[in-house]
mmCIF file of N, CA and C in Angstrom:
data_model
loop_
_atom_site.group_PDB
_atom_site.id
_atom_site.type_symbol
_atom_site.label_atom_id
_atom_site.label_comp_id
_atom_site.label_asym_id
_atom_site.label_seq_id
_atom_site.Cartn_x
_atom_site.Cartn_y
_atom_site.Cartn_z
ATOM 1 N N MET A 108 5.906 -19.754 -10.461
ATOM 2 C CA MET A 108 5.124 -20.443 -9.449
ATOM 3 C C MET A 108 5.529 -20.006 -8.048
ATOM 4 N N ALA A 109 6.810 -19.759 -7.836
ATOM 5 C CA ALA A 109 7.264 -19.370 -6.496
ATOM 6 C C ALA A 109 6.623 -18.047 -6.079
ATOM 7 N N ARG A 110 6.583 -17.104 -6.986
ATOM 8 C CA ARG A 110 5.984 -15.800 -6.676
ATOM 9 C C ARG A 110 4.496 -15.957 -6.343
ATOM 10 N N PHE A 111 3.801 -16.770 -7.121
ATOM 11 C CA PHE A 111 2.388 -17.050 -6.870
ATOM 12 C C PHE A 111 2.204 -17.662 -5.479
ATOM 13 N N GLN A 112 3.028 -18.640 -5.135
ATOM 14 C CA GLN A 112 2.917 -19.315 -3.842
ATOM 15 C C GLN A 112 3.144 -18.352 -2.681
ATOM 16 N N VAL A 113 4.173 -17.532 -2.792
ATOM 17 C CA VAL A 113 4.483 -16.590 -1.712
ATOM 18 C C VAL A 113 3.367 -15.561 -1.566
ATOM 19 N N ARG A 114 2.928 -15.005 -2.668
ATOM 20 C CA ARG A 114 1.860 -13.995 -2.623
ATOM 21 C C ARG A 114 0.568 -14.598 -2.071
ATOM 22 N N LEU A 115 0.258 -15.821 -2.461
ATOM 23 C CA LEU A 115 -0.942 -16.488 -1.963
ATOM 24 C C LEU A 115 -0.824 -16.746 -0.460
ATOM 25 N N ALA A 116 0.323 -17.202 -0.026
ATOM 26 C CA ALA A 116 0.529 -17.499 1.399
ATOM 27 C C ALA A 116 0.395 -16.249 2.264
ATOM 28 N N MET A 117 0.623 -15.079 1.698
ATOM 29 C CA MET A 117 0.537 -13.825 2.445
ATOM 30 C C MET A 117 -0.903 -13.324 2.608
ATOM 31 N N GLN A 118 -1.856 -13.933 1.910
ATOM 32 C CA GLN A 118 -3.241 -13.466 1.963
ATOM 33 C C GLN A 118 -3.915 -13.907 3.267
ATOM 34 N N PRO A 119 -4.782 -13.071 3.820
ATOM 35 C CA PRO A 119 -5.467 -13.410 5.070
ATOM 36 C C PRO A 119 -6.275 -14.698 4.947
ATOM 37 N N GLY A 120 -6.066 -15.595 5.917
ATOM 38 C CA GLY A 120 -6.828 -16.835 5.973
ATOM 39 C C GLY A 120 -6.268 -17.973 5.148
ATOM 40 N N VAL A 121 -5.206 -17.725 4.407
ATOM 41 C CA VAL A 121 -4.627 -18.780 3.574
ATOM 42 C C VAL A 121 -3.688 -19.619 4.434
ATOM 43 N N ASP A 122 -3.907 -20.928 4.391
ATOM 44 C CA ASP A 122 -3.028 -21.843 5.112
ATOM 45 C C ASP A 122 -2.308 -22.746 4.107
ATOM 46 N N ARG A 123 -1.519 -23.647 4.631
ATOM 47 C CA ARG A 123 -0.711 -24.538 3.789
ATOM 48 C C ARG A 123 -1.586 -25.361 2.846
ATOM 49 N N ALA A 124 -2.709 -25.850 3.337
ATOM 50 C CA ALA A 124 -3.589 -26.676 2.515
ATOM 51 C C ALA A 124 -4.113 -25.901 1.298
ATOM 52 N N ILE A 125 -4.431 -24.647 1.497
ATOM 53 C CA ILE A 125 -4.917 -23.824 0.381
ATOM 54 C C ILE A 125 -3.815 -23.603 -0.638
ATOM 55 N N VAL A 126 -2.609 -23.315 -0.168
ATOM 56 C CA VAL A 126 -1.489 -23.114 -1.098
ATOM 57 C C VAL A 126 -1.239 -24.392 -1.895
ATOM 58 N N LEU A 127 -1.220 -25.531 -1.206
ATOM 59 C CA LEU A 127 -0.978 -26.800 -1.905
ATOM 60 C C LEU A 127 -2.066 -27.097 -2.929
ATOM 61 N N GLN A 128 -3.322 -26.842 -2.588
ATOM 62 C CA GLN A 128 -4.423 -27.074 -3.529
ATOM 63 C C GLN A 128 -4.306 -26.155 -4.742
ATOM 64 N N ALA A 129 -3.977 -24.901 -4.505
ATOM 65 C CA ALA A 129 -3.853 -23.949 -5.605
ATOM 66 C C ALA A 129 -2.707 -24.326 -6.540
ATOM 67 N N VAL A 130 -1.585 -24.722 -5.978
ATOM 68 C CA VAL A 130 -0.445 -25.142 -6.800
ATOM 69 C C VAL A 130 -0.817 -26.392 -7.598
ATOM 70 N N LYS A 131 -1.517 -27.306 -6.961
ATOM 71 C CA LYS A 131 -1.966 -28.514 -7.646
ATOM 72 C C LYS A 131 -2.893 -28.156 -8.808
ATOM 73 N N ASP A 132 -3.813 -27.219 -8.591
ATOM 74 C CA ASP A 132 -4.734 -26.794 -9.643
ATOM 75 C C ASP A 132 -3.993 -26.179 -10.830
ATOM 76 N N VAL A 133 -3.057 -25.292 -10.537
ATOM 77 C CA VAL A 133 -2.285 -24.632 -11.605
ATOM 78 C C VAL A 133 -1.450 -25.655 -12.357
ATOM 79 N N THR A 134 -0.784 -26.530 -11.622
ATOM 80 C CA THR A 134 0.074 -27.540 -12.239
ATOM 81 C C THR A 134 -0.737 -28.488 -13.122
ATOM 82 N N ALA A 135 -1.886 -28.920 -12.625
ATOM 83 C CA ALA A 135 -2.732 -29.832 -13.403
ATOM 84 C C ALA A 135 -3.236 -29.149 -14.670
ATOM 85 N N HIS A 136 -3.677 -27.909 -14.549
ATOM 86 C CA HIS A 136 -4.169 -27.185 -15.726
ATOM 87 C C HIS A 136 -3.062 -27.064 -16.781
ATOM 88 N N CYS A 137 -1.884 -26.677 -16.334
ATOM 89 C CA CYS A 137 -0.777 -26.485 -17.274
ATOM 90 C C CYS A 137 -0.340 -27.812 -17.900
ATOM 91 N N ALA A 138 -0.393 -28.892 -17.132
ATOM 92 C CA ALA A 138 -0.036 -30.202 -17.676
ATOM 93 C C ALA A 138 -1.052 -30.651 -18.729
ATOM 94 N N GLU A 139 -2.331 -30.364 -18.471
ATOM 95 C CA GLU A 139 -3.386 -30.763 -19.409
ATOM 96 C C GLU A 139 -3.386 -29.940 -20.685
ATOM 97 N N THR A 140 -3.121 -28.644 -20.561
ATOM 98 C CA THR A 140 -3.232 -27.748 -21.718
ATOM 99 C C THR A 140 -1.914 -27.455 -22.412
ATOM 100 N N GLY A 141 -0.812 -27.673 -21.701
ATOM 101 C CA GLY A 141 0.489 -27.350 -22.262
ATOM 102 C C GLY A 141 0.855 -25.877 -22.132
ATOM 103 N N GLU A 142 -0.027 -25.089 -21.513
ATOM 104 C CA GLU A 142 0.242 -23.663 -21.312
ATOM 105 C C GLU A 142 1.219 -23.470 -20.158
ATOM 106 N N ASP A 143 1.945 -22.359 -20.205
ATOM 107 C CA ASP A 143 2.741 -22.011 -19.039
ATOM 108 C C ASP A 143 1.826 -21.237 -18.081
ATOM 109 N N PRO A 144 2.165 -21.211 -16.785
ATOM 110 C CA PRO A 144 1.284 -20.582 -15.792
ATOM 111 C C PRO A 144 0.949 -19.122 -16.091
ATOM 112 N N ARG A 145 1.922 -18.348 -16.541
ATOM 113 C CA ARG A 145 1.655 -16.933 -16.798
ATOM 114 C C ARG A 145 0.678 -16.746 -17.953
ATOM 115 N N SER A 146 0.817 -17.550 -18.991
ATOM 116 C CA SER A 146 -0.119 -17.460 -20.117
ATOM 117 C C SER A 146 -1.523 -17.889 -19.697
ATOM 118 N N ALA A 147 -1.601 -18.913 -18.875
ATOM 119 C CA ALA A 147 -2.899 -19.459 -18.469
ATOM 120 C C ALA A 147 -3.608 -18.587 -17.447
ATOM 121 N N PHE A 148 -2.847 -18.030 -16.488
ATOM 122 C CA PHE A 148 -3.477 -17.355 -15.349
ATOM 123 C C PHE A 148 -3.106 -15.885 -15.196
ATOM 124 N N GLY A 149 -2.188 -15.401 -16.008
ATOM 125 C CA GLY A 149 -1.798 -13.998 -15.934
ATOM 126 C C GLY A 149 -0.781 -13.735 -14.845
ATOM 127 N N ASP A 150 -0.762 -12.499 -14.404
ATOM 128 C CA ASP A 150 0.187 -12.053 -13.385
ATOM 129 C C ASP A 150 0.057 -12.906 -12.119
ATOM 130 N N PRO A 151 1.170 -13.429 -11.585
ATOM 131 C CA PRO A 151 1.106 -14.283 -10.399
ATOM 132 C C PRO A 151 0.482 -13.590 -9.178
ATOM 133 N N ASP A 152 0.770 -12.300 -8.997
ATOM 134 C CA ASP A 152 0.205 -11.579 -7.858
ATOM 135 C C ASP A 152 -1.313 -11.477 -7.967
ATOM 136 N N ALA A 153 -1.790 -11.113 -9.148
ATOM 137 C CA ALA A 153 -3.234 -10.982 -9.357
ATOM 138 C C ALA A 153 -3.926 -12.335 -9.230
ATOM 139 N N HIS A 154 -3.286 -13.365 -9.754
ATOM 140 C CA HIS A 154 -3.887 -14.700 -9.655
ATOM 141 C C HIS A 154 -3.933 -15.168 -8.199
ATOM 142 N N ALA A 155 -2.916 -14.827 -7.424
ATOM 143 C CA ALA A 155 -2.919 -15.188 -5.997
ATOM 144 C C ALA A 155 -4.084 -14.525 -5.273
ATOM 145 N N LEU A 156 -4.339 -13.265 -5.575
ATOM 146 C CA LEU A 156 -5.463 -12.560 -4.956
ATOM 147 C C LEU A 156 -6.794 -13.194 -5.346
ATOM 148 N N ARG A 157 -6.954 -13.503 -6.622
ATOM 149 C CA ARG A 157 -8.201 -14.146 -7.087
ATOM 150 C C ARG A 157 -8.378 -15.516 -6.436
ATOM 151 N N THR A 158 -7.292 -16.251 -6.335
ATOM 152 C CA THR A 158 -7.353 -17.589 -5.747
ATOM 153 C C THR A 158 -7.740 -17.523 -4.281
ATOM 154 N N ALA A 159 -7.152 -16.589 -3.549
ATOM 155 C CA ALA A 159 -7.498 -16.439 -2.132
ATOM 156 C C ALA A 159 -8.975 -16.068 -1.981
ATOM 157 N N GLU A 160 -9.463 -15.168 -2.811
ATOM 158 C CA GLU A 160 -10.873 -14.787 -2.750
ATOM 159 C C GLU A 160 -11.790 -15.980 -3.016
ATOM 160 N N ARG A 161 -11.333 -16.867 -3.891
ATOM 161 C CA ARG A 161 -12.141 -18.026 -4.264
ATOM 162 C C ARG A 161 -12.086 -19.132 -3.206
ATOM 163 N N LEU A 162 -10.925 -19.347 -2.595
ATOM 164 C CA LEU A 162 -10.746 -20.503 -1.712
ATOM 165 C C LEU A 162 -10.907 -20.218 -0.224
ATOM 166 N N VAL A 163 -10.761 -18.966 0.194
ATOM 167 C CA VAL A 163 -10.852 -18.640 1.623
ATOM 168 C C VAL A 163 -12.248 -18.088 1.914
ATOM 169 N N PRO A 164 -12.966 -18.713 2.853
ATOM 170 C CA PRO A 164 -14.276 -18.171 3.223
ATOM 171 C C PRO A 164 -14.136 -16.729 3.725
ATOM 172 N N GLU A 165 -15.061 -15.861 3.362
ATOM 173 C CA GLU A 165 -14.971 -14.434 3.696
ATOM 174 C C GLU A 165 -14.866 -14.197 5.197
ATOM 175 N N ASP A 166 -15.605 -14.947 6.010
ATOM 176 C CA ASP A 166 -15.539 -14.735 7.452
ATOM 177 C C ASP A 166 -14.154 -15.062 8.000
ATOM 178 N N ARG A 167 -13.523 -16.083 7.465
ATOM 179 C CA ARG A 167 -12.166 -16.449 7.889
ATOM 180 C C ARG A 167 -11.162 -15.361 7.490
ATOM 181 N N ALA A 168 -11.270 -14.863 6.269
ATOM 182 C CA ALA A 168 -10.372 -13.807 5.797
ATOM 183 C C ALA A 168 -10.554 -12.540 6.632
ATOM 184 N N ALA A 169 -11.805 -12.191 6.936
ATOM 185 C CA ALA A 169 -12.074 -10.995 7.738
ATOM 186 C C ALA A 169 -11.493 -11.140 9.138
ATOM 187 N N ARG A 170 -11.641 -12.311 9.725
ATOM 188 C CA ARG A 170 -11.095 -12.572 11.062
ATOM 189 C C ARG A 170 -9.572 -12.406 11.062
ATOM 190 N N GLU A 171 -8.921 -12.933 10.023
ATOM 191 C CA GLU A 171 -7.460 -12.814 9.912
ATOM 192 C C GLU A 171 -7.032 -11.365 9.714
ATOM 193 N N ARG A 172 -7.782 -10.608 8.917
ATOM 194 C CA ARG A 172 -7.440 -9.194 8.720
ATOM 195 C C ARG A 172 -7.548 -8.429 10.036
ATOM 196 N N ARG A 173 -8.579 -8.723 10.827
ATOM 197 C CA ARG A 173 -8.724 -8.053 12.134
ATOM 198 C C ARG A 173 -7.553 -8.406 13.044
ATOM 199 N N ARG A 174 -7.177 -9.691 13.056
ATOM 200 C CA ARG A 174 -6.063 -10.135 13.888
ATOM 201 C C ARG A 174 -4.768 -9.460 13.444
ATOM 202 N N ASP A 175 -4.546 -9.392 12.142
ATOM 203 C CA ASP A 175 -3.339 -8.752 11.618
ATOM 204 C C ASP A 175 -3.294 -7.275 12.002
ATOM 205 N N GLY A 176 -4.439 -6.611 11.976
ATOM 206 C CA GLY A 176 -4.512 -5.200 12.364
ATOM 207 C C GLY A 176 -4.176 -5.005 13.839
ATOM 208 N N LYS A 177 -4.656 -5.905 14.675
ATOM 209 C CA LYS A 177 -4.353 -5.815 16.106
ATOM 210 C C LYS A 177 -2.881 -6.057 16.373
ATOM 211 N N VAL A 178 -2.296 -7.016 15.687
ATOM 212 C CA VAL A 178 -0.866 -7.301 15.845
ATOM 213 C C VAL A 178 -0.040 -6.097 15.403
ATOM 214 N N ALA A 179 -0.400 -5.487 14.285
ATOM 215 C CA ALA A 179 0.330 -4.316 13.792
ATOM 216 C C ALA A 179 0.221 -3.162 14.782
ATOM 217 N N ALA A 180 -0.954 -2.965 15.372
ATOM 218 C CA ALA A 180 -1.133 -1.893 16.347
ATOM 219 C C ALA A 180 -0.276 -2.146 17.583
ATOM 220 N N LEU A 181 -0.250 -3.375 18.049
ATOM 221 C CA LEU A 181 0.564 -3.715 19.212
ATOM 222 C C LEU A 181 2.049 -3.519 18.912
ATOM 223 N N GLU A 182 2.490 -3.926 17.742
ATOM 224 C CA GLU A 182 3.889 -3.734 17.355
ATOM 225 C C GLU A 182 4.243 -2.250 17.323
ATOM 226 N N SER A 183 3.335 -1.418 16.851
ATOM 227 C CA SER A 183 3.558 0.019 16.800
ATOM 228 C C SER A 183 3.711 0.604 18.207
ATOM 229 N N VAL A 184 2.846 0.185 19.110
ATOM 230 C CA VAL A 184 2.921 0.666 20.493
ATOM 231 C C VAL A 184 4.231 0.223 21.132
ATOM 232 N N LEU A 185 4.623 -1.025 20.926
ATOM 233 C CA LEU A 185 5.873 -1.524 21.502
ATOM 234 C C LEU A 185 7.081 -0.782 20.935
ATOM 235 N N LYS A 186 7.052 -0.480 19.649
ATOM 236 C CA LYS A 186 8.160 0.269 19.044
ATOM 237 C C LYS A 186 8.271 1.660 19.660
ATOM 238 N N ARG A 187 7.121 2.336 19.802
ATOM 239 C CA ARG A 187 7.156 3.663 20.411
ATOM 240 C C ARG A 187 7.648 3.607 21.847
ATOM 241 N N ALA A 188 7.264 2.573 22.579
ATOM 242 C CA ALA A 188 7.721 2.411 23.962
ATOM 243 C C ALA A 188 9.229 2.191 24.010
ATOM 244 N N ARG A 189 9.746 1.353 23.091
ATOM 245 C CA ARG A 189 11.200 1.118 23.043
ATOM 246 C C ARG A 189 11.938 2.407 22.674
ATOM 247 N N ASP A 190 11.388 3.162 21.716
ATOM 248 C CA ASP A 190 12.015 4.418 21.300
ATOM 249 C C ASP A 190 12.025 5.426 22.450
ATOM 250 N N ALA A 191 10.925 5.486 23.179
ATOM 251 C CA ALA A 191 10.816 6.452 24.262
ATOM 252 C C ALA A 191 11.745 6.113 25.437
ATOM 253 N N THR A 192 11.941 4.822 25.674
ATOM 254 C CA THR A 192 12.771 4.415 26.802
ATOM 255 C C THR A 192 14.223 4.204 26.415
ATOM 256 N N GLY A 193 14.511 4.230 25.131
ATOM 257 C CA GLY A 193 15.878 4.054 24.667
ATOM 258 C C GLY A 193 16.329 2.614 24.671
ATOM 259 N N LEU A 194 15.402 1.692 24.693
ATOM 260 C CA LEU A 194 15.752 0.271 24.686
ATOM 261 C C LEU A 194 16.067 -0.202 23.332
#
């Protein structure tokens, strides 16, 4: 479950409420069926991706991906500036 939670939290547009709902869904399913999470949902990483696709609206995920790309570009520029100036 920990791996699923971390991987899900890393997906664009996923917030705390989505992680909590997903964990609640997995826990409830496993309690009802007696299955363990891996048997019921497969690989935690793959299930996290499917869950994010299902629970995060596409426009929100796209907005987060754009923001993440801009942050990464800015970090790259700052790193090159620090390297060039010896800071």
